[in-house]
JSON list of C-alpha atoms in Angstrom, two decimals:
[
{"chain": "G", "resi": 1, "resn": "UNK", "atom": "CA", "xyz": [16.09, 15.13, -5.80]},
{"chain": "G", "resi": 2, "resn": "UNK", "atom": "CA", "xyz": [13.07, 13.43, -4.17]},
{"chain": "G", "resi": 3, "resn": "UNK", "atom": "CA", "xyz": [11.34, 15.29, -1.35]},
{"chain": "G", "resi": 4, "resn": "UNK", "atom": "CA", "xyz": [8.09, 13.41, -0.69]},
{"chain": "G", "resi": 5, "resn": "UNK", "atom": "CA", "xyz": [8.05, 9.64, -1.09]},
{"chain": "G", "resi": 6, "resn": "UNK", "atom": "CA", "xyz": [4.88, 7.54, -1.09]},
{"chain": "G", "resi": 7, "resn": "UNK", "atom": "CA", "xyz": [5.38, 4.05, 0.34]},
{"chain": "G", "resi": 8, "resn": "UNK", "atom": "CA", "xyz": [2.38, 1.76, -0.27]},
{"chain": "G", "resi": 9, "resn": "UNK", "atom": "CA", "xyz": [2.13, -1.06, 2.24]},
{"chain": "G", "resi": 10, "resn": "UNK", "atom": "CA", "xyz": [-0.05, -4.00, 3.18]},
{"chain": "G", "resi": 11, "resn": "UNK", "atom": "CA", "xyz": [1.58, -4.75, 6.55]},
{"chain": "G", "resi": 12, "resn": "UNK", "atom": "CA", "xyz": [3.23, -7.97, 5.33]},
{"chain": "G", "resi": 13, "resn": "UNK", "atom": "CA", "xyz": [6.81, -9.07, 6.02]},
{"chain": "G", "resi": 14, "resn": "UNK", "atom": "CA", "xyz": [7.71, -7.91, 2.51]},
{"chain": "G", "resi": 15, "resn": "UNK", "atom": "CA", "xyz": [6.27, -4.49, 3.34]},
{"chain": "G", "resi": 16, "resn": "UNK", "atom": "CA", "xyz": [8.25, -4.39, 6.58]},
{"chain": "G", "resi": 17, "resn": "UNK", "atom": "CA", "xyz": [11.55, -4.85, 4.75]},
{"chain": "G", "resi": 18, "resn": "UNK", "atom": "CA", "xyz": [10.50, -2.36, 2.07]},
{"chain": "G", "resi": 19, "resn": "UNK", "atom": "CA", "xyz": [9.63, 0.22, 4.74]},
{"chain": "G", "resi": 20, "resn": "UNK", "atom": "CA", "xyz": [13.07, -0.24, 6.34]},
{"chain": "G", "resi": 21, "resn": "UNK", "atom": "CA", "xyz": [14.75, 0.39, 2.99]},
{"chain": "G", "resi": 22, "resn": "UNK", "atom": "CA", "xyz": [12.44, 3.32, 2.16]},
{"chain": "G", "resi": 23, "resn": "UNK", "atom": "CA", "xyz": [13.30, 4.96, 5.50]},
{"chain": "G", "resi": 24, "resn": "UNK", "atom": "CA", "xyz": [17.00, 4.58, 4.76]},
{"chain": "G", "resi": 25, "resn": "UNK", "atom": "CA", "xyz": [16.49, 5.94, 1.24]},
{"chain": "G", "resi": 26, "resn": "UNK", "atom": "CA", "xyz": [14.48, 8.92, 2.56]},
{"chain": "G", "resi": 27, "resn": "UNK", "atom": "CA", "xyz": [17.15, 9.68, 5.14]},
{"chain": "G", "resi": 28, "resn": "UNK", "atom": "CA", "xyz": [19.85, 9.73, 2.45]},
{"chain": "G", "resi": 29, "resn": "UNK", "atom": "CA", "xyz": [17.67, 11.88, 0.18]},
{"chain": "G", "resi": 30, "resn": "UNK", "atom": "CA", "xyz": [16.49, 14.25, 2.91]},
{"chain": "G", "resi": 31, "resn": "UNK", "atom": "CA", "xyz": [12.90, 13.38, 2.02]},
{"chain": "G", "resi": 32, "resn": "UNK", "atom": "CA", "xyz": [9.71, 12.85, 3.96]},
{"chain": "G", "resi": 33, "resn": "UNK", "atom": "CA", "xyz": [7.54, 9.73, 3.66]},
{"chain": "G", "resi": 34, "resn": "UNK", "atom": "CA", "xyz": [3.83, 9.17, 3.29]},
{"chain": "G", "resi": 35, "resn": "UNK", "atom": "CA", "xyz": [2.90, 5.58, 4.13]},
{"chain": "G", "resi": 36, "resn": "UNK", "atom": "CA", "xyz": [-0.21, 4.41, 2.30]},
{"chain": "G", "resi": 37, "resn": "UNK", "atom": "CA", "xyz": [-2.60, 1.53, 2.97]},
{"chain": "G", "resi": 38, "resn": "UNK", "atom": "CA", "xyz": [-5.51, 0.64, 0.66]},
{"chain": "G", "resi": 39, "resn": "UNK", "atom": "CA", "xyz": [-8.27, -0.77, 2.84]},
{"chain": "G", "resi": 40, "resn": "UNK", "atom": "CA", "xyz": [-10.36, -3.54, 1.32]},
{"chain": "G", "resi": 41, "resn": "UNK", "atom": "CA", "xyz": [-14.02, -2.85, 0.69]},
{"chain": "G", "resi": 42, "resn": "UNK", "atom": "CA", "xyz": [-16.73, -5.07, 2.18]},
{"chain": "G", "resi": 43, "resn": "UNK", "atom": "CA", "xyz": [-16.90, -8.16, -0.04]},
{"chain": "G", "resi": 44, "resn": "UNK", "atom": "CA", "xyz": [-20.10, -8.58, -1.98]},
{"chain": "G", "resi": 45, "resn": "UNK", "atom": "CA", "xyz": [-21.83, -11.66, -0.60]},
{"chain": "G", "resi": 46, "resn": "UNK", "atom": "CA", "xyz": [-22.67, -14.45, -2.98]},
{"chain": "G", "resi": 47, "resn": "UNK", "atom": "CA", "xyz": [-26.10, -15.98, -2.64]},
{"chain": "G", "resi": 48, "resn": "UNK", "atom": "CA", "xyz": [-27.38, -19.33, -3.78]},
{"chain": "G", "resi": 49, "resn": "UNK", "atom": "CA", "xyz": [-26.15, -22.85, -3.41]},
{"chain": "G", "resi": 50, "resn": "UNK", "atom": "CA", "xyz": [-22.82, -23.12, -1.65]},
{"chain": "G", "resi": 51, "resn": "UNK", "atom": "CA", "xyz": [-22.91, -19.56, -0.28]},
{"chain": "G", "resi": 52, "resn": "UNK", "atom": "CA", "xyz": [-21.22, -19.08, 3.05]},
{"chain": "G", "resi": 53, "resn": "UNK", "atom": "CA", "xyz": [-22.94, -17.17, 5.80]},
{"chain": "G", "resi": 54, "resn": "UNK", "atom": "CA", "xyz": [-20.81, -14.29, 7.08]},
{"chain": "G", "resi": 55, "resn": "UNK", "atom": "CA", "xyz": [-22.12, -12.67, 10.25]},
{"chain": "G", "resi": 56, "resn": "UNK", "atom": "CA", "xyz": [-19.95, -9.59, 9.73]},
{"chain": "G", "resi": 57, "resn": "UNK", "atom": "CA", "xyz": [-21.87, -6.46, 8.85]},
{"chain": "G", "resi": 58, "resn": "UNK", "atom": "CA", "xyz": [-20.46, -3.86, 6.47]},
{"chain": "G", "resi": 59, "resn": "UNK", "atom": "CA", "xyz": [-20.04, -1.45, 9.42]},
{"chain": "G", "resi": 60, "resn": "UNK", "atom": "CA", "xyz": [-18.10, -4.06, 11.44]},
{"chain": "G", "resi": 61, "resn": "UNK", "atom": "CA", "xyz": [-15.92, -4.85, 8.44]},
{"chain": "G", "resi": 62, "resn": "UNK", "atom": "CA", "xyz": [-15.24, -1.14, 7.86]},
{"chain": "G", "resi": 63, "resn": "UNK", "atom": "CA", "xyz": [-14.26, -0.57, 11.51]},
{"chain": "G", "resi": 64, "resn": "UNK", "atom": "CA", "xyz": [-11.95, -3.59, 11.49]},
{"chain": "G", "resi": 65, "resn": "UNK", "atom": "CA", "xyz": [-10.28, -2.51, 8.22]},
{"chain": "G", "resi": 66, "resn": "UNK", "atom": "CA", "xyz": [-9.79, 1.05, 9.52]},
{"chain": "G", "resi": 67, "resn": "UNK", "atom": "CA", "xyz": [-8.32, -0.27, 12.78]},
{"chain": "G", "resi": 68, "resn": "UNK", "atom": "CA", "xyz": [-5.90, -2.50, 10.84]},
{"chain": "G", "resi": 69, "resn": "UNK", "atom": "CA", "xyz": [-4.86, 0.44, 8.65]},
{"chain": "G", "resi": 70, "resn": "UNK", "atom": "CA", "xyz": [-4.26, 2.61, 11.72]},
{"chain": "G", "resi": 71, "resn": "UNK", "atom": "CA", "xyz": [-2.19, -0.13, 13.40]},
{"chain": "G", "resi": 72, "resn": "UNK", "atom": "CA", "xyz": [-0.01, -0.64, 10.33]},
{"chain": "G", "resi": 73, "resn": "UNK", "atom": "CA", "xyz": [0.47, 3.06, 9.56]},
{"chain": "G", "resi": 74, "resn": "UNK", "atom": "CA", "xyz": [1.23, 3.88, 13.21]},
{"chain": "G", "resi": 75, "resn": "UNK", "atom": "CA", "xyz": [3.92, 1.19, 13.32]},
{"chain": "G", "resi": 76, "resn": "UNK", "atom": "CA", "xyz": [5.62, 2.54, 10.21]},
{"chain": "G", "resi": 77, "resn": "UNK", "atom": "CA", "xyz": [5.31, 6.18, 11.29]},
{"chain": "G", "resi": 78, "resn": "UNK", "atom": "CA", "xyz": [6.97, 5.25, 14.61]},
{"chain": "G", "resi": 79, "resn": "UNK", "atom": "CA", "xyz": [9.85, 3.60, 12.73]},
{"chain": "G", "resi": 80, "resn": "UNK", "atom": "CA", "xyz": [10.31, 6.69, 10.56]},
{"chain": "G", "resi": 81, "resn": "UNK", "atom": "CA", "xyz": [10.21, 9.00, 13.59]},
{"chain": "G", "resi": 82, "resn": "UNK", "atom": "CA", "xyz": [12.82, 6.85, 15.35]},
{"chain": "G", "resi": 83, "resn": "UNK", "atom": "CA", "xyz": [15.07, 7.30, 12.29]},
{"chain": "G", "resi": 84, "resn": "UNK", "atom": "CA", "xyz": [14.51, 11.07, 12.28]},
{"chain": "G", "resi": 85, "resn": "UNK", "atom": "CA", "xyz": [12.31, 11.06, 9.17]},
{"chain": "G", "resi": 86, "resn": "UNK", "atom": "CA", "xyz": [9.17, 13.17, 8.92]},
{"chain": "G", "resi": 87, "resn": "UNK", "atom": "CA", "xyz": [6.24, 10.97, 7.92]},
{"chain": "G", "resi": 88, "resn": "UNK", "atom": "CA", "xyz": [2.49, 10.63, 7.86]},
{"chain": "G", "resi": 89, "resn": "UNK", "atom": "CA", "xyz": [-0.06, 8.00, 6.93]},
{"chain": "G", "resi": 90, "resn": "UNK", "atom": "CA", "xyz": [-2.82, 7.94, 4.36]},
{"chain": "G", "resi": 91, "resn": "UNK", "atom": "CA", "xyz": [-5.52, 5.34, 3.79]},
{"chain": "G", "resi": 92, "resn": "UNK", "atom": "CA", "xyz": [-8.64, 4.93, 1.68]},
{"chain": "G", "resi": 93, "resn": "UNK", "atom": "CA", "xyz": [-11.08, 2.14, 0.97]},
{"chain": "G", "resi": 94, "resn": "UNK", "atom": "CA", "xyz": [-10.45, 0.78, -2.52]},
{"chain": "G", "resi": 95, "resn": "UNK", "atom": "CA", "xyz": [-11.04, -2.41, -4.44]},
{"chain": "G", "resi": 96, "resn": "UNK", "atom": "CA", "xyz": [-8.45, -1.34, -7.02]},
{"chain": "G", "resi": 97, "resn": "UNK", "atom": "CA", "xyz": [-5.19, -0.86, -5.08]},
{"chain": "G", "resi": 98, "resn": "UNK", "atom": "CA", "xyz": [-3.03, 0.35, -7.97]},
{"chain": "G", "resi": 99, "resn": "UNK", "atom": "CA", "xyz": [-5.46, 3.19, -8.69]},
{"chain": "G", "resi": 100, "resn": "UNK", "atom": "CA", "xyz": [-5.60, 4.08, -4.99]},
{"chain": "G", "resi": 101, "resn": "UNK", "atom": "CA", "xyz": [-1.78, 4.14, -4.83]},
{"chain": "G", "resi": 102, "resn": "UNK", "atom": "CA", "xyz": [-1.49, 6.50, -7.79]},
{"chain": "G", "resi": 103, "resn": "UNK", "atom": "CA", "xyz": [-4.28, 8.73, -6.43]},
{"chain": "G", "resi": 104, "resn": "UNK", "atom": "CA", "xyz": [-2.57, 8.83, -3.02]},
{"chain": "G", "resi": 105, "resn": "UNK", "atom": "CA", "xyz": [0.71, 9.87, -4.63]},
{"chain": "G", "resi": 106, "resn": "UNK", "atom": "CA", "xyz": [-1.05, 12.68, -6.47]},
{"chain": "G", "resi": 107, "resn": "UNK", "atom": "CA", "xyz": [-3.10, 13.73, -3.42]},
{"chain": "G", "resi": 108, "resn": "UNK", "atom": "CA", "xyz": [-0.01, 13.89, -1.19]},
{"chain": "G", "resi": 109, "resn": "UNK", "atom": "CA", "xyz": [2.22, 15.65, -3.73]},
{"chain": "G", "resi": 110, "resn": "UNK", "atom": "CA", "xyz": [4.62, 12.71, -3.87]},
{"chain": "G", "resi": 111, "resn": "UNK", "atom": "CA", "xyz": [7.47, 12.86, -6.36]},
{"chain": "G", "resi": 112, "resn": "UNK", "atom": "CA", "xyz": [8.38, 9.15, -6.01]},
{"chain": "G", "resi": 113, "resn": "UNK", "atom": "CA", "xyz": [6.49, 5.94, -5.31]},
{"chain": "G", "resi": 114, "resn": "UNK", "atom": "CA", "xyz": [8.73, 3.46, -3.47]},
{"chain": "G", "resi": 115, "resn": "UNK", "atom": "CA", "xyz": [7.17, 0.01, -3.47]},
{"chain": "G", "resi": 116, "resn": "UNK", "atom": "CA", "xyz": [7.87, -3.68, -3.19]},
{"chain": "G", "resi": 117, "resn": "UNK", "atom": "CA", "xyz": [7.53, -6.41, -5.74]},
{"chain": "G", "resi": 118, "resn": "UNK", "atom": "CA", "xyz": [6.53, -9.96, -4.86]},
{"chain": "G", "resi": 119, "resn": "UNK", "atom": "CA", "xyz": [8.68, -11.11, -7.76]},
{"chain": "G", "resi": 120, "resn": "UNK", "atom": "CA", "xyz": [6.07, -13.29, -9.43]},
{"chain": "G", "resi": 121, "resn": "UNK", "atom": "CA", "xyz": [7.24, -14.45, -12.82]},
{"chain": "G", "resi": 122, "resn": "UNK", "atom": "CA", "xyz": [5.98, -16.51, -15.66]},
{"chain": "G", "resi": 123, "resn": "UNK", "atom": "CA", "xyz": [2.43, -17.79, -15.67]},
{"chain": "G", "resi": 124, "resn": "UNK", "atom": "CA", "xyz": [1.69, -16.83, -12.03]},
{"chain": "G", "resi": 125, "resn": "UNK", "atom": "CA", "xyz": [2.79, -13.27, -12.72]},
{"chain": "G", "resi": 126, "resn": "UNK", "atom": "CA", "xyz": [0.67, -13.15, -15.86]},
{"chain": "G", "resi": 127, "resn": "UNK", "atom": "CA", "xyz": [-2.44, -14.66, -14.26]},
{"chain": "G", "resi": 128, "resn": "UNK", "atom": "CA", "xyz": [-2.26, -12.98, -10.86]},
{"chain": "G", "resi": 129, "resn": "UNK", "atom": "CA", "xyz": [-1.06, -9.66, -12.18]},
{"chain": "G", "resi": 130, "resn": "UNK", "atom": "CA", "xyz": [0.91, -7.33, -10.03]},
{"chain": "G", "resi": 131, "resn": "UNK", "atom": "CA", "xyz": [-0.11, -4.14, -8.32]},
{"chain": "G", "resi": 132, "resn": "UNK", "atom": "CA", "xyz": [3.49, -2.98, -8.76]},
{"chain": "G", "resi": 133, "resn": "UNK", "atom": "CA", "xyz": [3.34, -3.69, -12.49]},
{"chain": "G", "resi": 134, "resn": "UNK", "atom": "CA", "xyz": [0.04, -1.84, -12.77]},
{"chain": "G", "resi": 135, "resn": "UNK", "atom": "CA", "xyz": [1.45, 1.18, -10.92]},
{"chain": "G", "resi": 136, "resn": "UNK", "atom": "CA", "xyz": [4.52, 1.12, -13.19]},
{"chain": "G", "resi": 137, "resn": "UNK", "atom": "CA", "xyz": [2.28, 0.99, -16.25]},
{"chain": "G", "resi": 138, "resn": "UNK", "atom": "CA", "xyz": [-0.18, 3.71, -15.24]},
{"chain": "G", "resi": 139, "resn": "UNK", "atom": "CA", "xyz": [1.74, 6.18, -13.03]},
{"chain": "G", "resi": 140, "resn": "UNK", "atom": "CA", "xyz": [3.22, 9.40, -14.36]},
{"chain": "G", "resi": 141, "resn": "UNK", "atom": "CA", "xyz": [5.13, 9.70, -11.07]},
{"chain": "G", "resi": 142, "resn": "UNK", "atom": "CA", "xyz": [8.47, 7.82, -10.96]},
{"chain": "G", "resi": 143, "resn": "UNK", "atom": "CA", "xyz": [8.33, 4.40, -9.29]},
{"chain": "G", "resi": 144, "resn": "UNK", "atom": "CA", "xyz": [11.24, 2.75, -7.50]},
{"chain": "G", "resi": 145, "resn": "UNK", "atom": "CA", "xyz": [10.71, -1.01, -7.12]},
{"chain": "G", "resi": 146, "resn": "UNK", "atom": "CA", "xyz": [12.45, -2.68, -4.19]},
{"chain": "G", "resi": 147, "resn": "UNK", "atom": "CA", "xyz": [12.95, -6.46, -4.41]}
]
C-alpha cells in the first residue's frame, strides 16, 4: 500500500525509537524511507538591555546545523541499510518545521508521513502546540503517529 515513507526526525531518543519502528513498518510494507531533518535557522539576535552576546556567525551556525543534520541522517540511513531498506535523507533550513515536513513529503513523492508524538496533553499541549498535530491538521498526505 505505502511505497515511500517520510520519517521526520530531530535526532532525539524519541526519534530513535520512531525510526526503529518506521524501519520495521517499511520492511513489512516493502517501502522505502526518506528521513527528514528540519535545520533551525540562525536565531535573530535581540539587542538592548539584557541581550546576550553570541559570538557565532550565521555562517558558523549554518555549517554546524548542516553537520548535525548529516550526522543524524547518516545514522538513520545506516540503520535502514542494515535492515535491507532503501533510504535517503533530506534536509532544509526552516523555522516552521511542520511546513517543512509537508513540503518534504511532497518533494520526495511520499505517500505516508510516519512521525512521533511527544504526547503532550492538556494545557502544555495547547500552549506549546505540536508539530505532529500541525502536520495532521495541514497535510493531505496520510500521517501515521507513533507513540
